[in-house]
Amino acid sequence: MGETWGDGYDNEKPAHKVTLTYNFYIGKYETTFDEYDAFCAATGKRSPSDSGWGRGKRPVINVSWNDATAYCNRLSEMENLPKAYYENGSFLDKDGIITSDPSRVVGYRLPTEAEWEYAARGGKVSKGFRYSGSNNADEVAWYSHNSGDELLEGPLSGEDGLKAITENNCRSHEDGTKAPNELGLYDMSGNVWEFCSDWYSEYSDSEQTNPYNGSGSFLVFRGGSWFDIEIAVRVAIRSGNVRTFRYYYLGFRVCRTAF
């Protein structure tokens, strides 16, 4: 887990060994507007803005970590499963007791950061790709240079880069319109950043088993987005923000421990 190509960011280092001792399911696609709008209609929650790009099978955006975990708890309720999250964001086990062990969480949830990266890298069938499913970002990812009306070239940074991205109508795209990774998962590089369950912390070089960080100031999100440059949609990229943060490049996909 972490930066393994020699050109990543400091918060992706050091690379370290992680062992997951349980199986889990993870969404083939990022959660869509269709799915999230149905949740809003059922609960009376206000639907988020699509930033003018359309809804349907596009990944839902402008949602917070609180929104995403509420969606997960609702899915659990609909299938008569114990909910995964307490109101403070902690994991809950099958008996509704707070736990730090993701293997004990029965309901729908966001992936842990370790689960997310394991899946993005292709799991047991990983071919070691830099992006999720390829060493060529254009094959698997919507990112700043290919997500607009025309292909952009050269560096995109600062005010000039933002202007170019905006004028080119760069935006999110429907789920599954790029190639999948080795596990058949789509858009784990690019399209929209995806929330994880973990609170953000710096890496260490210690080996870890079933890691999950249950406290902190920021929640982790992974994968990069349509807004980001090529280096920022690698499988090791990571960022974070507060529980209430919403933006037009940020969404989520769901996960469940397998029993």
One Martini backbone bead per residue (centre of mass of N, CA, C, O) as a GRO file, in nm:
protein
  259
    1MET     BB    1   0.097   0.035   0.022
    2GLY     BB    2   0.141   0.302  -0.183
    3GLU     BB    3   0.423   0.436  -0.309
    4THR     BB    4   0.586   0.260  -0.618
    5TRP     BB    5   0.730   0.477  -0.855
    6GLY     BB    6   0.895   0.757  -0.749
    7ASP     BB    7   0.653   1.019  -0.800
    8GLY     BB    8   0.508   1.092  -0.551
    9TYR     BB    9   0.363   1.178  -0.263
   10ASP     BB   10   0.427   1.209   0.071
   11ASN     BB   11   0.134   1.088   0.168
   12GLU     BB   12   0.222   0.793   0.022
   13LYS     BB   13   0.434   0.770   0.252
   14PRO     BB   14   0.524   0.475   0.310
   15ALA     BB   15   0.548   0.187   0.193
   16HIS     BB   16   0.328  -0.093   0.291
   17LYS     BB   17   0.216  -0.368   0.462
   18VAL     BB   18  -0.101  -0.535   0.395
   19THR     BB   19  -0.356  -0.726   0.572
   20LEU     BB   20  -0.640  -0.916   0.472
   21THR     BB   21  -0.866  -1.154   0.653
   22TYR     BB   22  -1.104  -1.069   0.456
   23ASN     BB   23  -1.392  -1.033   0.284
   24PHE     BB   24  -1.524  -0.820   0.011
   25TYR     BB   25  -1.745  -0.584  -0.109
   26ILE     BB   26  -1.766  -0.380  -0.417
   27GLY     BB   27  -1.847  -0.147  -0.618
   28LYS     BB   28  -1.845  -0.132  -0.961
   29TYR     BB   29  -1.963   0.155  -0.902
   30GLU     BB   30  -2.042   0.458  -0.869
   31THR     BB   31  -2.260   0.638  -0.725
   32THR     BB   32  -2.557   0.753  -0.842
   33PHE     BB   33  -2.807   0.967  -0.899
   34ASP     BB   34  -3.033   0.764  -0.913
   35GLU     BB   35  -2.973   0.640  -0.634
   36TYR     BB   36  -2.968   0.901  -0.461
   37ASP     BB   37  -3.248   1.017  -0.539
   38ALA     BB   38  -3.408   0.781  -0.417
   39PHE     BB   39  -3.317   0.838  -0.129
   40CYS     BB   40  -3.432   1.124  -0.111
   41ALA     BB   41  -3.730   1.052  -0.171
   42ALA     BB   42  -3.756   0.851   0.081
   43THR     BB   43  -3.637   1.081   0.311
   44GLY     BB   44  -3.651   1.403   0.229
   45LYS     BB   45  -3.399   1.472   0.095
   46ARG     BB   46  -3.190   1.679  -0.055
   47SER     BB   47  -3.081   1.719  -0.362
   48PRO     BB   48  -2.809   1.745  -0.535
   49SER     BB   49  -2.611   1.897  -0.738
   50ASP     BB   50  -2.496   1.863  -1.095
   51SER     BB   51  -2.361   2.128  -1.223
   52GLY     BB   52  -2.512   2.091  -1.520
   53TRP     BB   53  -2.451   1.771  -1.636
   54GLY     BB   54  -2.632   1.572  -1.500
   55ARG     BB   55  -2.754   1.256  -1.414
   56GLY     BB   56  -2.824   0.947  -1.354
   57LYS     BB   57  -2.515   0.774  -1.435
   58ARG     BB   58  -2.383   0.969  -1.277
   59PRO     BB   59  -2.196   1.060  -1.036
   60VAL     BB   60  -2.235   1.162  -0.740
   61ILE     BB   61  -2.240   1.498  -0.611
   62ASN     BB   62  -2.232   1.715  -0.358
   63VAL     BB   63  -2.131   1.531  -0.115
   64SER     BB   64  -2.095   1.406   0.195
   65TRP     BB   65  -1.999   1.192   0.434
   66ASN     BB   66  -2.270   1.202   0.579
   67ASP     BB   67  -2.437   1.129   0.329
   68ALA     BB   68  -2.300   0.856   0.261
   69THR     BB   69  -2.363   0.712   0.537
   70ALA     BB   70  -2.669   0.745   0.522
   71TYR     BB   71  -2.702   0.576   0.269
   72CYS     BB   72  -2.589   0.316   0.387
   73ASN     BB   73  -2.795   0.286   0.620
   74ARG     BB   74  -3.040   0.266   0.431
   75LEU     BB   75  -2.960   0.008   0.285
   76SER     BB   76  -2.963  -0.167   0.535
   77GLU     BB   77  -3.258  -0.121   0.613
   78MET     BB   78  -3.381  -0.239   0.343
   79GLU     BB   79  -3.215  -0.533   0.421
   80ASN     BB   80  -3.208  -0.597   0.730
   81LEU     BB   81  -2.951  -0.453   0.840
   82PRO     BB   82  -2.708  -0.355   1.019
   83LYS     BB   83  -2.577  -0.077   1.085
   84ALA     BB   84  -2.252   0.083   1.034
   85TYR     BB   85  -2.337   0.370   1.173
   86TYR     BB   86  -2.285   0.604   1.382
   87GLU     BB   87  -2.340   0.940   1.443
   88ASN     BB   88  -2.008   0.983   1.475
   89GLY     BB   89  -1.889   0.749   1.250
   90SER     BB   90  -1.880   0.487   1.371
   91PHE     BB   91  -1.855   0.167   1.392
   92LEU     BB   92  -2.080  -0.121   1.363
   93ASP     BB   93  -2.196  -0.400   1.471
   94LYS     BB   94  -2.446  -0.639   1.485
   95ASP     BB   95  -2.514  -0.508   1.795
   96GLY     BB   96  -2.438  -0.188   1.797
   97ILE     BB   97  -2.128  -0.185   1.846
   98ILE     BB   98  -1.849  -0.035   1.874
   99THR     BB   99  -1.589  -0.055   1.615
  100SER     BB  100  -1.244  -0.122   1.464
  101ASP     BB  101  -1.360  -0.374   1.291
  102PRO     BB  102  -1.451  -0.429   0.966
  103SER     BB  103  -1.520  -0.747   0.988
  104ARG     BB  104  -1.785  -0.670   1.192
  105VAL     BB  105  -1.935  -0.529   0.961
  106VAL     BB  106  -2.246  -0.571   0.799
  107GLY     BB  107  -2.317  -0.328   0.662
  108TYR     BB  108  -2.325  -0.071   0.476
  109ARG     BB  109  -2.032   0.098   0.332
  110LEU     BB  110  -1.734   0.230   0.333
  111PRO     BB  111  -1.433   0.196   0.251
  112THR     BB  112  -1.145   0.140   0.334
  113GLU     BB  113  -0.842   0.238   0.243
  114ALA     BB  114  -0.729  -0.048   0.200
  115GLU     BB  115  -0.959  -0.162   0.033
  116TRP     BB  116  -0.949   0.041  -0.192
  117GLU     BB  117  -0.656  -0.016  -0.291
  118TYR     BB  118  -0.684  -0.315  -0.342
  119ALA     BB  119  -0.904  -0.283  -0.560
  120ALA     BB  120  -0.756  -0.078  -0.749
  121ARG     BB  121  -0.506  -0.289  -0.793
  122GLY     BB  122  -0.669  -0.590  -0.828
  123GLY     BB  123  -0.582  -0.762  -0.614
  124LYS     BB  124  -0.503  -1.095  -0.683
  125VAL     BB  125  -0.496  -0.981  -1.009
  126SER     BB  126  -0.271  -0.798  -1.017
  127LYS     BB  127  -0.050  -0.594  -1.252
  128GLY     BB  128   0.069  -0.313  -1.135
  129PHE     BB  129  -0.075  -0.062  -1.192
  130ARG     BB  130  -0.089   0.284  -1.181
  131TYR     BB  131  -0.368   0.247  -1.266
  132SER     BB  132  -0.698   0.134  -1.270
  133GLY     BB  133  -0.605  -0.104  -1.529
  134SER     BB  134  -0.348   0.087  -1.610
  135ASN     BB  135  -0.072   0.277  -1.765
  136ASN     BB  136  -0.319   0.430  -1.910
  137ALA     BB  137  -0.526   0.676  -1.828
  138ASP     BB  138  -0.720   0.696  -2.084
  139GLU     BB  139  -0.847   0.404  -2.047
  140VAL     BB  140  -0.966   0.455  -1.717
  141ALA     BB  141  -0.975   0.787  -1.709
  142TRP     BB  142  -1.113   1.080  -1.580
  143TYR     BB  143  -0.949   1.385  -1.658
  144SER     BB  144  -0.839   1.695  -1.731
  145HIS     BB  145  -0.743   1.616  -2.041
  146ASN     BB  146  -1.038   1.428  -2.112
  147SER     BB  147  -1.322   1.569  -1.973
  148GLY     BB  148  -1.382   1.743  -2.218
  149ASP     BB  149  -1.439   1.866  -2.533
  150GLU     BB  150  -1.124   1.861  -2.530
  151LEU     BB  151  -0.803   1.799  -2.559
  152LEU     BB  152  -0.544   1.845  -2.338
  153GLU     BB  153  -0.228   2.018  -2.307
  154GLY     BB  154  -0.014   2.015  -2.082
  155PRO     BB  155   0.003   2.203  -1.821
  156LEU     BB  156  -0.219   2.228  -1.513
  157SER     BB  157  -0.189   2.533  -1.341
  158GLY     BB  158  -0.342   2.733  -1.165
  159GLU     BB  159  -0.521   2.975  -1.317
  160ASP     BB  160  -0.475   2.868  -1.606
  161GLY     BB  161  -0.576   2.580  -1.554
  162LEU     BB  162  -0.860   2.652  -1.455
  163LYS     BB  163  -0.946   2.797  -1.711
  164ALA     BB  164  -0.915   2.557  -1.906
  165ILE     BB  165  -1.113   2.364  -1.763
  166THR     BB  166  -1.361   2.549  -1.776
  167GLU     BB  167  -1.364   2.616  -2.091
  168ASN     BB  168  -1.372   2.286  -2.152
  169ASN     BB  169  -1.591   2.144  -1.981
  170CYS     BB  170  -1.508   1.993  -1.745
  171ARG     BB  171  -1.621   1.658  -1.625
  172SER     BB  172  -1.826   1.431  -1.556
  173HIS     BB  173  -1.911   1.080  -1.610
  174GLU     BB  174  -2.036   0.808  -1.686
  175ASP     BB  175  -2.044   0.515  -1.575
  176GLY     BB  176  -1.838   0.285  -1.747
  177THR     BB  177  -1.674   0.447  -2.004
  178LYS     BB  178  -1.438   0.297  -1.911
  179ALA     BB  179  -1.218   0.084  -1.828
  180PRO     BB  180  -1.153  -0.171  -1.633
  181ASN     BB  181  -1.024  -0.356  -1.405
  182GLU     BB  182  -0.925  -0.669  -1.300
  183LEU     BB  183  -1.220  -0.677  -1.128
  184GLY     BB  184  -1.440  -0.487  -1.282
  185LEU     BB  185  -1.375  -0.193  -1.204
  186TYR     BB  186  -1.490   0.144  -1.208
  187ASP     BB  187  -1.342   0.456  -1.161
  188MET     BB  188  -1.084   0.448  -0.955
  189SER     BB  189  -0.983   0.637  -1.172
  190GLY     BB  190  -1.131   0.903  -1.149
  191ASN     BB  191  -1.400   1.132  -1.203
  192VAL     BB  192  -1.432   1.066  -0.873
  193TRP     BB  193  -1.394   1.102  -0.573
  194GLU     BB  194  -1.365   0.877  -0.276
  195PHE     BB  195  -1.493   0.783   0.000
  196CYS     BB  196  -1.394   0.684   0.319
  197SER     BB  197  -1.398   0.570   0.651
  198ASP     BB  198  -1.145   0.703   0.717
  199TRP     BB  199  -0.925   0.872   0.889
  200TYR     BB  200  -0.671   1.081   0.859
  201SER     BB  201  -0.326   0.963   0.810
  202GLU     BB  202  -0.016   0.887   0.841
  203TYR     BB  203   0.221   0.691   0.739
  204SER     BB  204   0.380   0.380   0.793
  205ASP     BB  205   0.619   0.099   0.792
  206SER     BB  206   0.422  -0.080   0.920
  207GLU     BB  207   0.268  -0.356   0.962
  208GLN     BB  208  -0.077  -0.447   0.867
  209THR     BB  209  -0.406  -0.541   1.003
  210ASN     BB  210  -0.699  -0.434   0.929
  211PRO     BB  211  -0.713  -0.130   0.874
  212TYR     BB  212  -0.839   0.148   1.092
  213ASN     BB  213  -0.929   0.495   1.124
  214GLY     BB  214  -1.149   0.638   1.389
  215SER     BB  215  -0.979   0.919   1.397
  216GLY     BB  216  -1.004   1.287   1.355
  217SER     BB  217  -1.039   1.558   1.112
  218PHE     BB  218  -1.026   1.383   0.850
  219LEU     BB  219  -1.147   1.243   0.557
  220VAL     BB  220  -1.103   1.008   0.327
  221PHE     BB  221  -0.992   1.032  -0.020
  222ARG     BB  222  -1.001   0.866  -0.350
  223GLY     BB  223  -0.868   0.860  -0.713
  224GLY     BB  224  -0.961   1.110  -0.818
  225SER     BB  225  -1.044   1.330  -1.109
  226TRP     BB  226  -1.160   1.526  -1.369
  227PHE     BB  227  -0.976   1.775  -1.241
  228ASP     BB  228  -0.716   1.609  -1.256
  229ILE     BB  229  -0.417   1.515  -1.298
  230GLU     BB  230  -0.255   1.231  -1.382
  231ILE     BB  231  -0.096   1.181  -1.107
  232ALA     BB  232  -0.398   1.212  -0.949
  233VAL     BB  233  -0.497   0.891  -1.059
  234ARG     BB  234  -0.359   0.710  -0.893
  235VAL     BB  235  -0.378   0.445  -0.661
  236ALA     BB  236  -0.218   0.630  -0.427
  237ILE     BB  237  -0.398   0.853  -0.402
  238ARG     BB  238  -0.456   1.117  -0.145
  239SER     BB  239  -0.715   1.259   0.069
  240GLY     BB  240  -0.899   1.532   0.254
  241ASN     BB  241  -1.177   1.609   0.487
  242VAL     BB  242  -1.447   1.705   0.617
  243ARG     BB  243  -1.766   1.580   0.678
  244THR     BB  244  -1.910   1.849   0.523
  245PHE     BB  245  -1.777   1.818   0.259
  246ARG     BB  246  -1.837   1.964  -0.069
  247TYR     BB  247  -1.817   1.867  -0.426
  248TYR     BB  248  -1.773   1.838  -0.788
  249TYR     BB  249  -1.541   1.583  -0.728
  250LEU     BB  250  -1.736   1.421  -0.509
  251GLY     BB  251  -1.789   1.081  -0.391
  252PHE     BB  252  -1.903   0.727  -0.408
  253ARG     BB  253  -1.875   0.388  -0.277
  254VAL     BB  254  -1.973   0.072  -0.191
  255CYS     BB  255  -1.965  -0.163   0.094
  256ARG     BB  256  -1.892  -0.512   0.218
  257THR     BB  257  -1.881  -0.752   0.425
  258ALA     BB  258  -1.807  -1.093   0.411
  259PHE     BB  259  -2.010  -1.390   0.539
   0.00000   0.00000   0.00000
